[in-house]
Coordinates of C-alpha atoms (C1' of nucleotides) in Angstrom, one line a residue:
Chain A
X1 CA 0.0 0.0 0.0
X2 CA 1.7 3.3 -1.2
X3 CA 1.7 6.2 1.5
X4 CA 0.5 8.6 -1.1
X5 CA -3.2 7.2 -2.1
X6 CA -3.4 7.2 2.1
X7 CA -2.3 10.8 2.1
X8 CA -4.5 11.8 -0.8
X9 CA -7.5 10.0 0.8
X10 CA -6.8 11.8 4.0
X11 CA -7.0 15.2 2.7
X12 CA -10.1 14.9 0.7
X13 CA -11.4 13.7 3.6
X14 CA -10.5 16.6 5.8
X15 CA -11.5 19.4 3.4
X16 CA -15.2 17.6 3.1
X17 CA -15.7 16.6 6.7
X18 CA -16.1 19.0 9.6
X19 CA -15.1 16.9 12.3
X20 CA -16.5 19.3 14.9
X21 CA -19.9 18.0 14.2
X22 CA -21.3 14.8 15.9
X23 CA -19.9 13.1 18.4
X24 CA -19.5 11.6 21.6
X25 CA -20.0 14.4 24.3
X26 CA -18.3 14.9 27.5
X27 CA -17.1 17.1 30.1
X28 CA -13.7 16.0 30.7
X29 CA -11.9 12.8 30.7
X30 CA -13.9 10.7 32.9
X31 CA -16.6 11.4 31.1
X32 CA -15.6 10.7 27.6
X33 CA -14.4 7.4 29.1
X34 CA -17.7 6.8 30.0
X35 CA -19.0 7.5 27.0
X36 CA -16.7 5.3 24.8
X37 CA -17.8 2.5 27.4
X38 CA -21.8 2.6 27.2
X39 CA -20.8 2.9 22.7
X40 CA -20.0 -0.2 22.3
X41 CA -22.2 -1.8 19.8
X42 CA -24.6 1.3 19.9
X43 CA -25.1 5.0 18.3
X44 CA -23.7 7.9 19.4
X45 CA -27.3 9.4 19.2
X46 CA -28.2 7.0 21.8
X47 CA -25.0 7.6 24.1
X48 CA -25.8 11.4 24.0
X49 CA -29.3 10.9 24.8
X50 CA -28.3 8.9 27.6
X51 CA -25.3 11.0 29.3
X52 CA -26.9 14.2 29.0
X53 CA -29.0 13.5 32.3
X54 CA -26.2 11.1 33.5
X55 CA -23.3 13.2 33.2
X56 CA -25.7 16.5 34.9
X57 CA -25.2 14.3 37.8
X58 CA -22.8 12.3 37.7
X59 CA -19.1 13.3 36.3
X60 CA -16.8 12.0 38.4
X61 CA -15.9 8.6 39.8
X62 CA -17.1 9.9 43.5
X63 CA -20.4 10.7 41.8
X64 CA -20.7 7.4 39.8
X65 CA -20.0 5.1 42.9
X66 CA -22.7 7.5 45.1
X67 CA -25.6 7.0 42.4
X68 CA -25.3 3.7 42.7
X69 CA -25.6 0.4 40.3
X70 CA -30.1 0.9 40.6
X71 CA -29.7 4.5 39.4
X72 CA -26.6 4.0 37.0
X73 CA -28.5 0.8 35.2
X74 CA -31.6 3.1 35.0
X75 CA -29.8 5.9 32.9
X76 CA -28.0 2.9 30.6
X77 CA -31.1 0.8 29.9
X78 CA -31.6 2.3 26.4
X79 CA -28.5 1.2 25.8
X80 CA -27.0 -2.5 24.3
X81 CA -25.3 -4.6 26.8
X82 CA -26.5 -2.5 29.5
X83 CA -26.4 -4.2 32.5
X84 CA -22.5 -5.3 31.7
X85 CA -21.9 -1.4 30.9
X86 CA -23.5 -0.2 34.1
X87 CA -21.2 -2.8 36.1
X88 CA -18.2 -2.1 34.0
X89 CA -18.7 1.9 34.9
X90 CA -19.5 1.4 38.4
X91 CA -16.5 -0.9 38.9
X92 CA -14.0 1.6 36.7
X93 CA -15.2 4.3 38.9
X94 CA -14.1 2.1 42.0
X95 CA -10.5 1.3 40.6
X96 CA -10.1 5.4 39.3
X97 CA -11.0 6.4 43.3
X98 CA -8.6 3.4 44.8
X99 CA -5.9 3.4 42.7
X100 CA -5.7 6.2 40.6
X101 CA -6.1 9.4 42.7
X102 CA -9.6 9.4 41.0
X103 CA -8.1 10.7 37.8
X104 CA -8.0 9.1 34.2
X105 CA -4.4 7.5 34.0
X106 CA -3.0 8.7 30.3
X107 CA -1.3 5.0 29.2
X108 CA -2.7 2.9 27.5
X109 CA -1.1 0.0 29.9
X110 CA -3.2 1.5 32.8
X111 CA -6.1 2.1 30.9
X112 CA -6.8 -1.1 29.4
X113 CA -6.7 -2.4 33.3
X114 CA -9.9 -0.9 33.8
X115 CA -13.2 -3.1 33.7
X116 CA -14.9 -2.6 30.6
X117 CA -11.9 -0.4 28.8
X118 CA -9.6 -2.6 25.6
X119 CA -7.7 -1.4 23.1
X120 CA -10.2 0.1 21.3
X121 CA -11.3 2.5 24.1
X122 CA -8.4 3.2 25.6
X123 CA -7.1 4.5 22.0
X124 CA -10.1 7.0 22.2
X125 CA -9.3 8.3 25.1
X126 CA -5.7 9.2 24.9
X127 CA -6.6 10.6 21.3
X128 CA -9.6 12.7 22.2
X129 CA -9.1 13.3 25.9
X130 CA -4.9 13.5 26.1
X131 CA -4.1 14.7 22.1
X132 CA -2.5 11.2 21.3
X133 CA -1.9 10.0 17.6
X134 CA -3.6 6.7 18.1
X135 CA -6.1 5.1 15.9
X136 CA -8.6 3.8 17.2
X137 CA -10.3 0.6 15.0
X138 CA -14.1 0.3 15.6
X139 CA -16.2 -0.8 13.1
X140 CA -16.4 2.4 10.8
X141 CA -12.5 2.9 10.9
X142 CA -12.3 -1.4 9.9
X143 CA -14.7 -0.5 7.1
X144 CA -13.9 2.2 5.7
X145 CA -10.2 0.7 6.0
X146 CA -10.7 -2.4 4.0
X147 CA -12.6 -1.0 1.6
X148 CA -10.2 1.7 0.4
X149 CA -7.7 -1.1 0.8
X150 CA -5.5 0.1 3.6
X151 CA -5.7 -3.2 5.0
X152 CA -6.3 -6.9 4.4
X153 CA -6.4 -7.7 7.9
X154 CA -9.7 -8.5 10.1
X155 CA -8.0 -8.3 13.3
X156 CA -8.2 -4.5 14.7
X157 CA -4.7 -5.1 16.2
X158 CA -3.7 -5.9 12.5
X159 CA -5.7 -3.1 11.1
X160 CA -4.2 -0.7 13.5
X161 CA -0.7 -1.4 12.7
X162 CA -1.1 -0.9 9.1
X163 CA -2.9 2.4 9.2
X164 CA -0.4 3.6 12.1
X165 CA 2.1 3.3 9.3
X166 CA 0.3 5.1 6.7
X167 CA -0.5 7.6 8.9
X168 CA 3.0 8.2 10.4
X169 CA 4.2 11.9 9.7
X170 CA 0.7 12.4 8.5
X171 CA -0.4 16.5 9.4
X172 CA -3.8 15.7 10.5
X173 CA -2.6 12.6 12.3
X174 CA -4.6 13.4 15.9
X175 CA -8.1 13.3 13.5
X176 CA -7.6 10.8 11.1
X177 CA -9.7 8.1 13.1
X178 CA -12.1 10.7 13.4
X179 CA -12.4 11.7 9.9
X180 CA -12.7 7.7 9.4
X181 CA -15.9 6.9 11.2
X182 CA -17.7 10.6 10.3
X183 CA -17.0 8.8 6.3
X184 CA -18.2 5.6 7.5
X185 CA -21.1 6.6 9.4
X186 CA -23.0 9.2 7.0
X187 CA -21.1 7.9 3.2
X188 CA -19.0 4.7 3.3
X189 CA -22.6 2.9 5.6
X190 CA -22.2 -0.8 5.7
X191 CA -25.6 -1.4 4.1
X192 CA -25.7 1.2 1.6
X193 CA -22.6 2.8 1.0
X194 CA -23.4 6.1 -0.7
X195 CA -21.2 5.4 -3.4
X196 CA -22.6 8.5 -6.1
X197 CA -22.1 11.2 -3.5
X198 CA -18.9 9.8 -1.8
X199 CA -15.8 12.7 -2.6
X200 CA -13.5 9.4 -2.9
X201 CA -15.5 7.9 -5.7
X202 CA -13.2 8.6 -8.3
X203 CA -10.2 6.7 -6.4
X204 CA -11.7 4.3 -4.3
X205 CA -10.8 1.0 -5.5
X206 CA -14.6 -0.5 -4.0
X207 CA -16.9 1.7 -5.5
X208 CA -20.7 0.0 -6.1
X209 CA -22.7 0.2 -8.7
X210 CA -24.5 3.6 -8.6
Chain B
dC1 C1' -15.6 -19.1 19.9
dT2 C1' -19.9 -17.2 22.9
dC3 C1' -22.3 -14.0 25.7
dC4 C1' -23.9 -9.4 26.6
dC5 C1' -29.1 -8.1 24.6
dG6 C1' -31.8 -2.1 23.3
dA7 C1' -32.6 1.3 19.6
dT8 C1' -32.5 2.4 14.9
dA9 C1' -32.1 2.1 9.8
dT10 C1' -33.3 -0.4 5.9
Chain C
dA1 C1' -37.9 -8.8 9.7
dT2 C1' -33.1 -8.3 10.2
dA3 C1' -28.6 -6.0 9.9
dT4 C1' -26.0 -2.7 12.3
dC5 C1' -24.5 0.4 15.8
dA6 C1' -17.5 4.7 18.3
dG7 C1' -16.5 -3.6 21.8
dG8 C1' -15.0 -6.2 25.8
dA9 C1' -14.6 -10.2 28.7
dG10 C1' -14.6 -15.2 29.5

DNA sequence: CTCCCGATAT
DNA sequence: ATATCAGGAG
């Protein structure tokens, strides 16, 4: 895979995506890594819809552990896997106050330690949270990956690797993962890609019939 | 590999 | 009616 076509991709991308729009909202790091917990497997239309009474209440480990697993399941149930999310918060909260001074560590080592947080999460959270370069591989970014052939891996440790070192020396390296999974979401869809208004049409090598 | 297990888009 | 949604743990 030549660095160029990545490059290329990358800033049409950037100049027809303003990544300021939707996404996951927070109020500091806690929060967002709550946030990225309860997504798993769910829209971020849901998560917001869900947080924004949570997180009025609730937006720091000390609160989390006072609401209570009742109250914490009762603000999640919209969500998928809910009653593992609420016990994955609650007992993330619990290690944060114990062993972390109550404050979101900023490695990924320490991170993925925490109840509920892998690879995936904790890659969001030193990207959005502490300005890290990493990319984070959820299903958009795996996607959108394969199909502009970045990748011909399935694993997202594979995947991650291989856009790492597209991406390396990359100017708009801290929102390439970002710009990824706004494409995925709204043009490159996993049912019906959106092919004949997609700005990459013209190079993507997995274009569909329009 | 299975389980977790609600809302939304198609 | 079913595929998909900012996955992780056992």
């Amino acid at each position: 895979m030549n660095k160029r076509f990545f490059e290329q991709v990358v800033d049409v991308l950037a100049k027809n995506i303003s990544t300021a729009e939707t996404e996951l909202k927070y109020t500091n790091p806690f929060t967002l890594l709550v946030a990225v917990v309860l997504s798993a497997q769910s829209t971020d239309v849901g998560v917001n819809k869900a947080t924004q009474d949570l997180f009025k209440i609730a937006s720091s480990p000390g609160d989390i552990i006072n609401l209570g697993i009742d109250r914490l399941v009762s603000h999640v149930k919209t969500l998928n896997y809910y009653n593992t999310k609420a016990k994955n918060v609650l007992a993330l909260s619990h290690m944060l106050a114990d062993e972390f001074g109550g404050q979101v560590p900023q490695t990924r080592e320490e991170l993925v330690r925490l109840p509920g947080v892998g690879r995936k999460t904790a890659n969001v959270v030193l990207n959005v949270a502490f300005n890290q370069p990493t990319i984070p591989v959820d299903t958009h970014v795996m996607r959108v990956a394969q199909r502009l052939g970045f990748t011909k891996h399935t694993r997202p440790e594979k995947v991650e690797a291989d856009l790492e070192q597209l991406a390396e020396g990359n100017p708009h390296i801290h929102k390439i993962h970002h710009l990824f999974i706004l494409h995925g979401r709204y043009t490159c869809k996993a049912r019906k890609p959106l092919c004949a208004q997609c700005p990459l049409a013209a190079v993507c090598p997995n274009v569909q019939a329009v």
